[in-house]
XYZ file of C-alpha atoms in Angstrom:
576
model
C 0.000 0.000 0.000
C 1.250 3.625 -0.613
C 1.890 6.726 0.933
C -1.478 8.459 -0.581
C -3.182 5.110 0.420
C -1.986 4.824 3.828
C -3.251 8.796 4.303
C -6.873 8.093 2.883
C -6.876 4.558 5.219
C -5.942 6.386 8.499
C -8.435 10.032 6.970
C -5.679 12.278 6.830
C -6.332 12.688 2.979
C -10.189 12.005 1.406
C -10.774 9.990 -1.722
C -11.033 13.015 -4.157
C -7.679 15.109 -2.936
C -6.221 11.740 -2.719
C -7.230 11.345 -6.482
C -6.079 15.030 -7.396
C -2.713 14.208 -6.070
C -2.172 11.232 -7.225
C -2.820 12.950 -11.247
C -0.537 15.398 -9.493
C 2.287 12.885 -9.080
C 2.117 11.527 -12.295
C 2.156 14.561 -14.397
C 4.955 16.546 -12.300
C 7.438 13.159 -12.407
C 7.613 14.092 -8.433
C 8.077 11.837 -5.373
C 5.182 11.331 -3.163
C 6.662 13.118 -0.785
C 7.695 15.668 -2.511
C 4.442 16.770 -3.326
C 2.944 16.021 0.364
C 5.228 18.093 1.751
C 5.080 21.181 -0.525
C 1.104 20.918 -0.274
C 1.584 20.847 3.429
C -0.696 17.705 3.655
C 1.351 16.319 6.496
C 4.894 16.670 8.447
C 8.234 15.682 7.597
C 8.365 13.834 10.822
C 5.003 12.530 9.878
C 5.009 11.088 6.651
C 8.599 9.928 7.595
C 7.494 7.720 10.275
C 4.647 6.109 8.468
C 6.932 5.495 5.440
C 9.737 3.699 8.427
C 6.621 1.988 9.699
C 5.555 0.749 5.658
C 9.268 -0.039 4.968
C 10.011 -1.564 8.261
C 13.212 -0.114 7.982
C 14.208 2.195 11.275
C 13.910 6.216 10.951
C 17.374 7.616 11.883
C 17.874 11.360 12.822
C 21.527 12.342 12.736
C 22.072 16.288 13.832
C 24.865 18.682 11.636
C 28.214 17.968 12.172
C 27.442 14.450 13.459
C 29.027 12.292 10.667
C 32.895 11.920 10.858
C 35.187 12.931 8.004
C 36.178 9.706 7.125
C 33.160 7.779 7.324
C 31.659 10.640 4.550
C 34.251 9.933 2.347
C 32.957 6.190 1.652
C 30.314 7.847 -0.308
C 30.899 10.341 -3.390
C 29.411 13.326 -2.837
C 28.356 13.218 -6.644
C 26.502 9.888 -5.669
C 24.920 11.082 -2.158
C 23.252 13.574 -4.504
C 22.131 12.359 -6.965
C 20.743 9.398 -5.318
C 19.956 10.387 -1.707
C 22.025 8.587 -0.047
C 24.667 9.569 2.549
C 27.107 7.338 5.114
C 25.914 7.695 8.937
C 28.507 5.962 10.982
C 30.806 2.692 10.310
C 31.438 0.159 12.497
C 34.161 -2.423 11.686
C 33.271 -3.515 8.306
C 29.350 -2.235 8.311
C 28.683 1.158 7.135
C 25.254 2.851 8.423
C 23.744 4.444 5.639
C 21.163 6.688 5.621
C 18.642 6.678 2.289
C 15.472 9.359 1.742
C 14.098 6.806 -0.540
C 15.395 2.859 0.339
C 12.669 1.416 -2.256
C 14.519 3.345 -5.287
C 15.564 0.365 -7.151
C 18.339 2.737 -9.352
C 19.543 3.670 -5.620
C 19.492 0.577 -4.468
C 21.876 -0.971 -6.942
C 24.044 2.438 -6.405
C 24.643 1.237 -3.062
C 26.130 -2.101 -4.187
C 28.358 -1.226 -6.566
C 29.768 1.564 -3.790
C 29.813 -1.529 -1.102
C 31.582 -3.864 -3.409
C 34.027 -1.382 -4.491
C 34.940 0.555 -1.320
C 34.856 -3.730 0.106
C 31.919 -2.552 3.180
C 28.678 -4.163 4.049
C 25.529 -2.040 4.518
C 22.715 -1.430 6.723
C 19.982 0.702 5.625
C 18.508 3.800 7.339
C 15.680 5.520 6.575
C 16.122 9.772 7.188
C 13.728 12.676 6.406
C 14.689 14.745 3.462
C 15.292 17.616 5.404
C 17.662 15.515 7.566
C 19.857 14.842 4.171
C 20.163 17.856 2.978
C 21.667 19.710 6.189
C 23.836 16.134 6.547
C 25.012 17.007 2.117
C 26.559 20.429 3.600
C 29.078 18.287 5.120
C 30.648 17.523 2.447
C 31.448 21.270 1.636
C 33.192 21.552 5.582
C 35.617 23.975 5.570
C 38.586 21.506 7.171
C 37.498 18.866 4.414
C 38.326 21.053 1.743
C 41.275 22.988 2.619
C 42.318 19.024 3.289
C 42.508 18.131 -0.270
C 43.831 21.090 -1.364
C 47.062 20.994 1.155
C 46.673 17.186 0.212
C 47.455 18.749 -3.465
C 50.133 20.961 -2.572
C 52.378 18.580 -0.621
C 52.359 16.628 -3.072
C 53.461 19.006 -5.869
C 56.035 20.068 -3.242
C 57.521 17.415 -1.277
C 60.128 18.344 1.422
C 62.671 16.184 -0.310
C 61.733 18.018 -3.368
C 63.700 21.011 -2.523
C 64.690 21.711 -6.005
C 61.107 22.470 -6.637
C 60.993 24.867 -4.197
C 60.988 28.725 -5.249
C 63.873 30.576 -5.377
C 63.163 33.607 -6.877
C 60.029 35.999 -6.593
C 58.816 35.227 -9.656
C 58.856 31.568 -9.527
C 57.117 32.174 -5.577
C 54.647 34.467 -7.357
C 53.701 31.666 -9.951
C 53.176 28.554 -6.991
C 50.818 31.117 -4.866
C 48.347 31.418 -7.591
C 48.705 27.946 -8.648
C 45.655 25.677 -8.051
C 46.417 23.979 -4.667
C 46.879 27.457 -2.546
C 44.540 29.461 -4.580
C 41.768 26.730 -3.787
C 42.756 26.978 -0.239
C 42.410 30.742 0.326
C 39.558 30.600 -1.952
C 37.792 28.135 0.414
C 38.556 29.943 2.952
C 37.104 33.218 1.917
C 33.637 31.377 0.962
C 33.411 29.605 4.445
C 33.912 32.684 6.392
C 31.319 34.649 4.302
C 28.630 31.706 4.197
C 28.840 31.993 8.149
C 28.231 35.856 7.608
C 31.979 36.370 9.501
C 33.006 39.768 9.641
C 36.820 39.167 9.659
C 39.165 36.505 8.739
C 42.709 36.444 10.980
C 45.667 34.160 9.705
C 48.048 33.990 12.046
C 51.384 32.548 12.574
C 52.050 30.265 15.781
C 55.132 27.941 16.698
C 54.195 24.830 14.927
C 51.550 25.810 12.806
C 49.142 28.649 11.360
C 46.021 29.395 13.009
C 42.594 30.644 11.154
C 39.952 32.040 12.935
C 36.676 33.793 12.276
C 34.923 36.496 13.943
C 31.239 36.072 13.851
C 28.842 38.394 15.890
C 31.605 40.104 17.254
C 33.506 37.433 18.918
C 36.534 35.368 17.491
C 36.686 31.771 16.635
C 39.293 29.140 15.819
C 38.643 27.431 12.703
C 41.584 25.039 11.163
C 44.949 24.920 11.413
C 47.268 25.266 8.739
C 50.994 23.390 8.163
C 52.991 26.281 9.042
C 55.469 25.754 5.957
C 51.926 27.055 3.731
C 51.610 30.237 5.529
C 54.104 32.339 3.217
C 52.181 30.975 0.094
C 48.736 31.575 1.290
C 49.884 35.212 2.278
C 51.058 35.387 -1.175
C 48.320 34.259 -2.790
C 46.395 36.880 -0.728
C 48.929 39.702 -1.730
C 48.722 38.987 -5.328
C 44.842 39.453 -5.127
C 45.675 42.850 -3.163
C 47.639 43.957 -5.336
C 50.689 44.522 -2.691
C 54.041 43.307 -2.824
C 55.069 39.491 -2.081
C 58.912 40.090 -1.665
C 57.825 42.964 1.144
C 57.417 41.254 4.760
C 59.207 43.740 6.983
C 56.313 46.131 6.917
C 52.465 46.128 7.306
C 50.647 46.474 3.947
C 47.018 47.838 3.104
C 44.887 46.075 0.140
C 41.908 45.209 -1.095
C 39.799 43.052 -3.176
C 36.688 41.673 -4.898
C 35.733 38.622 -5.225
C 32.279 36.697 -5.946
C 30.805 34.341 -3.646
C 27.760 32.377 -3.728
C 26.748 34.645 -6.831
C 27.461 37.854 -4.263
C 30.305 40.458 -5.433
C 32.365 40.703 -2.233
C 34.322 43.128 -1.524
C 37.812 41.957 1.030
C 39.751 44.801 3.431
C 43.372 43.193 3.605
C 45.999 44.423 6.812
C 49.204 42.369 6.632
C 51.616 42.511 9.783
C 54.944 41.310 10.140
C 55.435 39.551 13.401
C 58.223 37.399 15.166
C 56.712 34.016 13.279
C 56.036 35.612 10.291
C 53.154 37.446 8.881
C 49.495 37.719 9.832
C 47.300 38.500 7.430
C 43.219 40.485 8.985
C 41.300 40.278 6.404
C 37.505 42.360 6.964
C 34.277 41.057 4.850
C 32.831 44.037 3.128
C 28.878 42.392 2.126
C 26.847 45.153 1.322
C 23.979 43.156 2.285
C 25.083 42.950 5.726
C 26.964 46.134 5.961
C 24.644 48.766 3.798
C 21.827 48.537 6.969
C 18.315 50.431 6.667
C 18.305 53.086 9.730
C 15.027 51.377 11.450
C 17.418 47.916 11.510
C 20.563 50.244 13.812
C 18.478 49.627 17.450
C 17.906 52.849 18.068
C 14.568 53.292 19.745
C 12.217 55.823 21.643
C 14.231 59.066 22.276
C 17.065 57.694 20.786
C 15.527 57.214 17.491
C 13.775 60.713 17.501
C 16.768 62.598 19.159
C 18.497 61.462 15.315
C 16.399 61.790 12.768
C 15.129 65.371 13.963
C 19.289 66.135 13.766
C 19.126 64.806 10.141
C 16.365 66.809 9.060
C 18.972 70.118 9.950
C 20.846 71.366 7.235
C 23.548 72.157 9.436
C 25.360 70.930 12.102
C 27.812 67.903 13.453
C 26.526 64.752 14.066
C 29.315 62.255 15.692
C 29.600 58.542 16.118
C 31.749 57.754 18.820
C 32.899 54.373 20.390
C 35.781 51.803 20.089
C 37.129 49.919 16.989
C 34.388 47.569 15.409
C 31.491 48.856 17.500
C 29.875 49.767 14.116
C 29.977 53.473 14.179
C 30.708 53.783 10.044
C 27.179 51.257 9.600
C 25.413 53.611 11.580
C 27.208 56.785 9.606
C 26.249 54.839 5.801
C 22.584 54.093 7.232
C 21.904 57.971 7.784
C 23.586 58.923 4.601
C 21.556 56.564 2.874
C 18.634 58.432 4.462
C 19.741 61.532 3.530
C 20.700 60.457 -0.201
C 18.198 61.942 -2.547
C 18.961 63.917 -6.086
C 18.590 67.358 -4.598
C 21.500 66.736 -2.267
C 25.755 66.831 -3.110
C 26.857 64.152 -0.648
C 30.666 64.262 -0.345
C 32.747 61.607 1.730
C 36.233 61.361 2.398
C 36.956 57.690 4.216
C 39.943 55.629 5.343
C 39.274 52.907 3.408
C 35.554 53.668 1.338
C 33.858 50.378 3.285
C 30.925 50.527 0.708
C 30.324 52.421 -2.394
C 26.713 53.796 -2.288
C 25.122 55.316 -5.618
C 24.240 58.519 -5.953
C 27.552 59.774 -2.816
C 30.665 60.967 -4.216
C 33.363 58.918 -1.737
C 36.689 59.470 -1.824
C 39.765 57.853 -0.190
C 42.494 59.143 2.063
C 45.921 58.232 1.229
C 48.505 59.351 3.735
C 51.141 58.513 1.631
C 51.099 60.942 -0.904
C 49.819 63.695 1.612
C 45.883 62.898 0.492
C 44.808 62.663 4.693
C 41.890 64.104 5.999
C 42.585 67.506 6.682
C 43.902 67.767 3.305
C 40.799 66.313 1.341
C 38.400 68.354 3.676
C 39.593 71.447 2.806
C 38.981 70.585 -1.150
C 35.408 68.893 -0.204
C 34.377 72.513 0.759
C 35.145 73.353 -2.621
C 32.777 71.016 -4.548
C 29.651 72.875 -3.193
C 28.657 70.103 -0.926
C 25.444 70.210 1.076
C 26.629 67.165 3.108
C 30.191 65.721 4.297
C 31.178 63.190 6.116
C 34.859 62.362 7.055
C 35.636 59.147 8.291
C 37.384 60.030 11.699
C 38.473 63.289 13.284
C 41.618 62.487 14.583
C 43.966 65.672 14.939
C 43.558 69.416 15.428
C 43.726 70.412 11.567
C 40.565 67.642 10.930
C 38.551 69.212 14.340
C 39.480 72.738 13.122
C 37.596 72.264 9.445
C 35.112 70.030 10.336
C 33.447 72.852 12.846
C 33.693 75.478 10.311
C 32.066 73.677 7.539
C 29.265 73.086 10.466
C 29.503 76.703 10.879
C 29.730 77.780 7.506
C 26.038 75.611 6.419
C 27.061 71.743 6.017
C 25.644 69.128 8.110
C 28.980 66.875 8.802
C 28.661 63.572 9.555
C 32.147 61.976 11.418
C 33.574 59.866 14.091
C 35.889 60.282 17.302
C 36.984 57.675 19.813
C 35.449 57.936 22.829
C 33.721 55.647 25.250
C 30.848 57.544 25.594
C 28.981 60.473 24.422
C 29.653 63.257 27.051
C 33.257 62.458 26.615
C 33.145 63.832 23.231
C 32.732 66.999 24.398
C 36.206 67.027 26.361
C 38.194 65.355 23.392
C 37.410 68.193 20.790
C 38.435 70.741 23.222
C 41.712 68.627 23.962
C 41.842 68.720 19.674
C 41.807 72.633 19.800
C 38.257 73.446 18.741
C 37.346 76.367 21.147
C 34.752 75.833 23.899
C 32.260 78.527 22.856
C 32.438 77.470 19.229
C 30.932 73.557 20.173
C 27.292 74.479 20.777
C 26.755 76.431 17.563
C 28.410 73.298 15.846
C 27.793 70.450 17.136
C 24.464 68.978 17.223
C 24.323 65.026 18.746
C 26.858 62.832 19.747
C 26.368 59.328 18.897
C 27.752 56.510 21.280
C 27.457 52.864 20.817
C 28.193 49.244 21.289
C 27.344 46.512 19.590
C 25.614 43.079 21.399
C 24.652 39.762 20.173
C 21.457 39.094 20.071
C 18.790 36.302 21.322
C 18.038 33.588 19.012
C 13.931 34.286 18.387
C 13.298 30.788 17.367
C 14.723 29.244 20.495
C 14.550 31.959 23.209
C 12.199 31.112 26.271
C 11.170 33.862 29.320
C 12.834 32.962 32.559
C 12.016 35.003 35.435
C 15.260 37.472 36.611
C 16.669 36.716 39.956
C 19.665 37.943 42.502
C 22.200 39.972 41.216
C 20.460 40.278 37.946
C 16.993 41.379 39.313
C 18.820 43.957 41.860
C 20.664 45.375 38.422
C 17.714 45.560 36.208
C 15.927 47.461 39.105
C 18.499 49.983 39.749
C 18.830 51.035 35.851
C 15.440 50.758 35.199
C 14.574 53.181 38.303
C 17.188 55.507 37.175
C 15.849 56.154 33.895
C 13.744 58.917 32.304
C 10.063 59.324 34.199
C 8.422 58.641 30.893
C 10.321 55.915 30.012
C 9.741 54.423 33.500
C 6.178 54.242 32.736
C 6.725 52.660 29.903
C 8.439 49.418 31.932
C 6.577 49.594 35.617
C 4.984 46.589 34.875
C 7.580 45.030 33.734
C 9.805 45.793 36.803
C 7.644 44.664 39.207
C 8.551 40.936 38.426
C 11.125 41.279 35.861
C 11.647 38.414 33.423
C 14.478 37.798 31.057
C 15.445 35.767 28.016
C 17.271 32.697 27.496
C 18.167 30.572 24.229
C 18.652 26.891 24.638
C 19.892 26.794 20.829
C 18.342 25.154 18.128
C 19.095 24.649 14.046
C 18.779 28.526 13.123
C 20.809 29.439 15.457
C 23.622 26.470 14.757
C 23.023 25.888 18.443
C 24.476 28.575 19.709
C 21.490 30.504 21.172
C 22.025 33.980 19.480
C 21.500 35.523 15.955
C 22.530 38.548 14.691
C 23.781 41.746 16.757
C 22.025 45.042 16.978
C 23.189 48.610 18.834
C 22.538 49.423 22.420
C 23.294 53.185 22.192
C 23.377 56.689 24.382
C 22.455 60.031 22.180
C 23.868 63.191 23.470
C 21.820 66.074 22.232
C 23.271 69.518 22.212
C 20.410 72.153 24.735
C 20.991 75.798 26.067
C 21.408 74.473 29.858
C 24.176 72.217 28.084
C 26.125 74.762 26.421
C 26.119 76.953 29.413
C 28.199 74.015 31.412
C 30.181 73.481 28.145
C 31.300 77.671 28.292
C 31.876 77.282 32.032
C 33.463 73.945 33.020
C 33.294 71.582 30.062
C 34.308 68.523 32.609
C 32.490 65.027 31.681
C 31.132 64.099 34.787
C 29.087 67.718 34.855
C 28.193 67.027 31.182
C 27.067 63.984 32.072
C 24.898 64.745 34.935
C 23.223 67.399 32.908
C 22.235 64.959 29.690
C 20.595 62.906 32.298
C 19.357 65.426 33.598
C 17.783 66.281 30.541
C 16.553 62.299 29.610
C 19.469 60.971 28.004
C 19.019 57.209 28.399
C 23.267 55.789 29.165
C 24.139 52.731 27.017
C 23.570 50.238 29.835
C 20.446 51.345 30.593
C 19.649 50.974 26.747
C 20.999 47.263 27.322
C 18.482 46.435 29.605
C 15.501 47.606 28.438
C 16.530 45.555 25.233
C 17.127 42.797 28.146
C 13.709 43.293 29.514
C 12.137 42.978 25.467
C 14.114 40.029 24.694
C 16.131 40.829 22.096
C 19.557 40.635 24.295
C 20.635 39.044 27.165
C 22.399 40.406 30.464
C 25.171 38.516 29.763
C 25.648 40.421 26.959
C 25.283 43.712 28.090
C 27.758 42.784 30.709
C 30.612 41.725 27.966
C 30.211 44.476 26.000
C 29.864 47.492 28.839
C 31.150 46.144 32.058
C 30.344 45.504 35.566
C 30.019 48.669 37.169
């Protein structure tokens, strides 16, 4: 009896829609259940079940990452494909394979030519479709790949070889884009940009080269690599930078495009000698992930209106402040991007342009030929701009122009490192801009941090307790009166988020990062302080004052909605 059979017997399905699908089969040269599961008629785990029960052959669930290298190998991935059927475990002579459909005859007799070939006995497993397609991924693992390429490469240079060996840069230029290393760095790159990485580091150690990822903001190992590879994989990298190979005393600065997974990619390359060699940070520049609407930032109640009603003035500074990779320039493209429309000359002058956006005229510093930032600014005032933004004040000159294009009608758009907002205030004056000329200019300051956030599909409500519940309390009661209102409820029993991890999170319990940020916005009361005694603390006190909400108490209302967890907040702000 069959699947559509077994459906009407048990009244899942009635006679006529069993009919219609049936016609439906036939026609479309579909599976079964294929067509059961795209009409939604049933589950996966469902129709799987009844099939194991019809087949008498046991259902096997086997979770991402659970198959071993070698025991994948006993099967071509060519064959897995094409006839859905993948190697589960071996043990001693039997292989455990797993099949989607075990009464294909064509797949059947697959199987036996494999077993008498590769010299294994079989026993048969029946697995959802779903199950074999996550479990086909495996064959494209990152440390499986690279394998057989370094498998390549040690072979076309043995150590006893050593006539083979480069000798001059030409000859060293030629092996690194040869197939073995190119494939290797080319892997690499696709890996770290199918896990949506944001940086690749390559890294010298004493007996070998390490390769990590950083994904969500935190950085993870990956594979090692025989250390004797490390100078042609930098190579390789060079030649697609366009920098020198024979150069190794000093850092370099490159870039590069690239498609992957029909995406044009664009790669930030920073080589640095060190006392092992050279270590090659390489940045992921997806538009997609970089290029963010401004609703997607984080920024929320007063926040959110504090910014856009400084965007809507024609004039003035707004500043992003915060450390290195706390994703001040997204927040900077995703209010250009706002403020990109045809009536508008948008000028930018960057260290590197991270993204080219249509419509902006960007430009890039180069030091080297006396192109910096003070330089380019004071020709950017020249092309009539209604809008500028310069990637980073960072010296008197830079502080000095930026104000007076602020003063003179531009709205300027820049960052400054600072840990917080009020601070900003302090480090211009420490960069010469005079005290009495800030208020007039500058019109919010920006601070922010980045956090990872709670996997949605996983996350359950836990209720807060100890140390936790006395810190959520004491930020939440220090906030602004109207925001207060807003979480009373909330605060009476306060509950927080936790992810136990599932598949869409690659069972790690978070997905994604967004913002927690503090928005400085420039008032009468606050230039008064700022003319008088422009100290932090006192500008500080005044912003709250005045209903700035501080970063941390931004992390924890995000705590108290569920999109981050204290934990987080914690990392990424400290413990006060």
């Amino acid at each position: 009896m069959d699947l559509i059979q077994q459906l009407v017997k048990r009244g899942v399905l009635e006679k006529k829609e069993a009919t219609s699908l049936q016609f439906e089969i036939k026609s479309s040269g579909k599976k079964p259940e294929e067509i059961l599961l795209e009409k939604g008629v049933v589950t996966e785990d469902f129709l799987f079940s009844l099939k194991s029960k019809n087949l008498n052959i046991p259902l096997r669930k086997v979770e991402e990452g659970g198959v071993p290298l070698k025991v994948l190998e006993q099967v071509p991935e060519e064959s897995a494909r094409y006839y859905q059927i993948i190697p589960l475990a071996r043990k001693d002579k039997v292989l455990e394979v797993g099949m989607v459909y075990p009464e294909d005859l064509a797949a059947k007799e697959a199987l036996k030519f494999l077993a008498r070939h590769g010299k294994f006995e079989y026993k048969v497993f029946l697995i959802t479709k779903s199950n074999f397609e996550n479990l086909l991924k495996e064959y494209k693992t990152l440390r499986r790949e690279v394998g057989k390429a370094l498998e390549e490469f040690e072979v076309e240079f043995e150590p006893e070889r050593i006539e083979k060996w480069p000798k001059t840069v030409a000859e060293f230029e030629k092996m690194a884009e040869e197939k073995p290393i190119s494939k290797v760095v080319d892997v690499v790159l696709r890996h770290a940009v199918e896990g949506e990485s944001s940086d690749i580091h390559i890294e010298p150690q004493k007996a070998k080269a390490r390769v990590r990822f950083r994904v969500d903001g935190v950085l993870h190992s990956s594979i090692s690599l025989p250390l004797g590879v490390l100078p042609s994989v930098v190579a390789r990298i060079k030649i697609l930078s366009n920098l020198r190979i024979d150069e190794t005393r000093i850092p370099q600065d490159g870039r590069f495009s690239k498609e992957i997974s029909g995406k044009a990619i664009d790669f930030r390359v920073s080589t640095f000698p060190t006392s092992l060699g050279e270590k090659v940070a390489i940045r992921i520049l997806d538009p997609k992930e970089g290029l963010k609407d401004f609703r997607e930032l984080g920024l929320e109640r007063r926040n959110f209106e504090i910014v856009q009603e400084a965007v809507r003035r024609p004039l003035g500074i707004i500043l992003a402040t915060g450390p290195t990779g706390c994703g001040k320039t997204t927040t900077l493209y995703a209010i250009l991007n706002l403020l990109n429309k045809e009536g508008v000359n948008i000028v930018t002058l960057e260290d590197p342009v991270e993204y080219f956006i249509e419509g902006i005229n960007q430009s890039q510093v180069r030091p080297e030929i006396d192109y910096d930032f003070a330089s380019g600014l004071r020709q950017i005032v020249r092309q009539d701009p209604d809008i500028i933004m310069v990637g980073e004040i960072r010296d008197e000159e830079t502080a000095d122009l930026a104000t007076h294009a602020a003063l003179t009608g531009h709205l300027v758009l820049s960052t400054l490192h600072t840990s917080n907002a009020p601070g900003a205030i302090p480090r211009l004056i420490d960069l010469g801009v005079r005290s009495f000329l800030i208020p007039p200019t500058l019109s919010i300051v920006i601070a922010q941090r980045l956090v990872r956030e709670i996997c949605p599909h996983c996350k359950k409500r836990i209720r807060a307790k100890g140390k936790i519940r006395l810190l959520i309390l004491k930020e939440v009661e220090s906030l602004p009166q109207r925001i207060k209102k807003e979480f009373i409820k909330k605060i009476k029993t306060p509950y927080i988020y936790r992810a136990e991890g599932c598949k869409k999170c690659k069972f790690k319990g978070l997905l994604g990062r967004t913002g927690i940020f503090e928005v400085l916005k420039m008032t009468d009361s606050l230039a008064e302080i700022i003319s008088k005694e422009p100290s932090e603390l006192k500008i500080r006190k005044e912003a709250e004052n005045q209903g700035m909400i501080t970063m941390r108490q931004d992390g924890i209302l995000k705590v108290l909605e569920g999109i981050t967890s204290i934990e987080e907040v914690i990392r990424v702000i400290g413990e006060e």
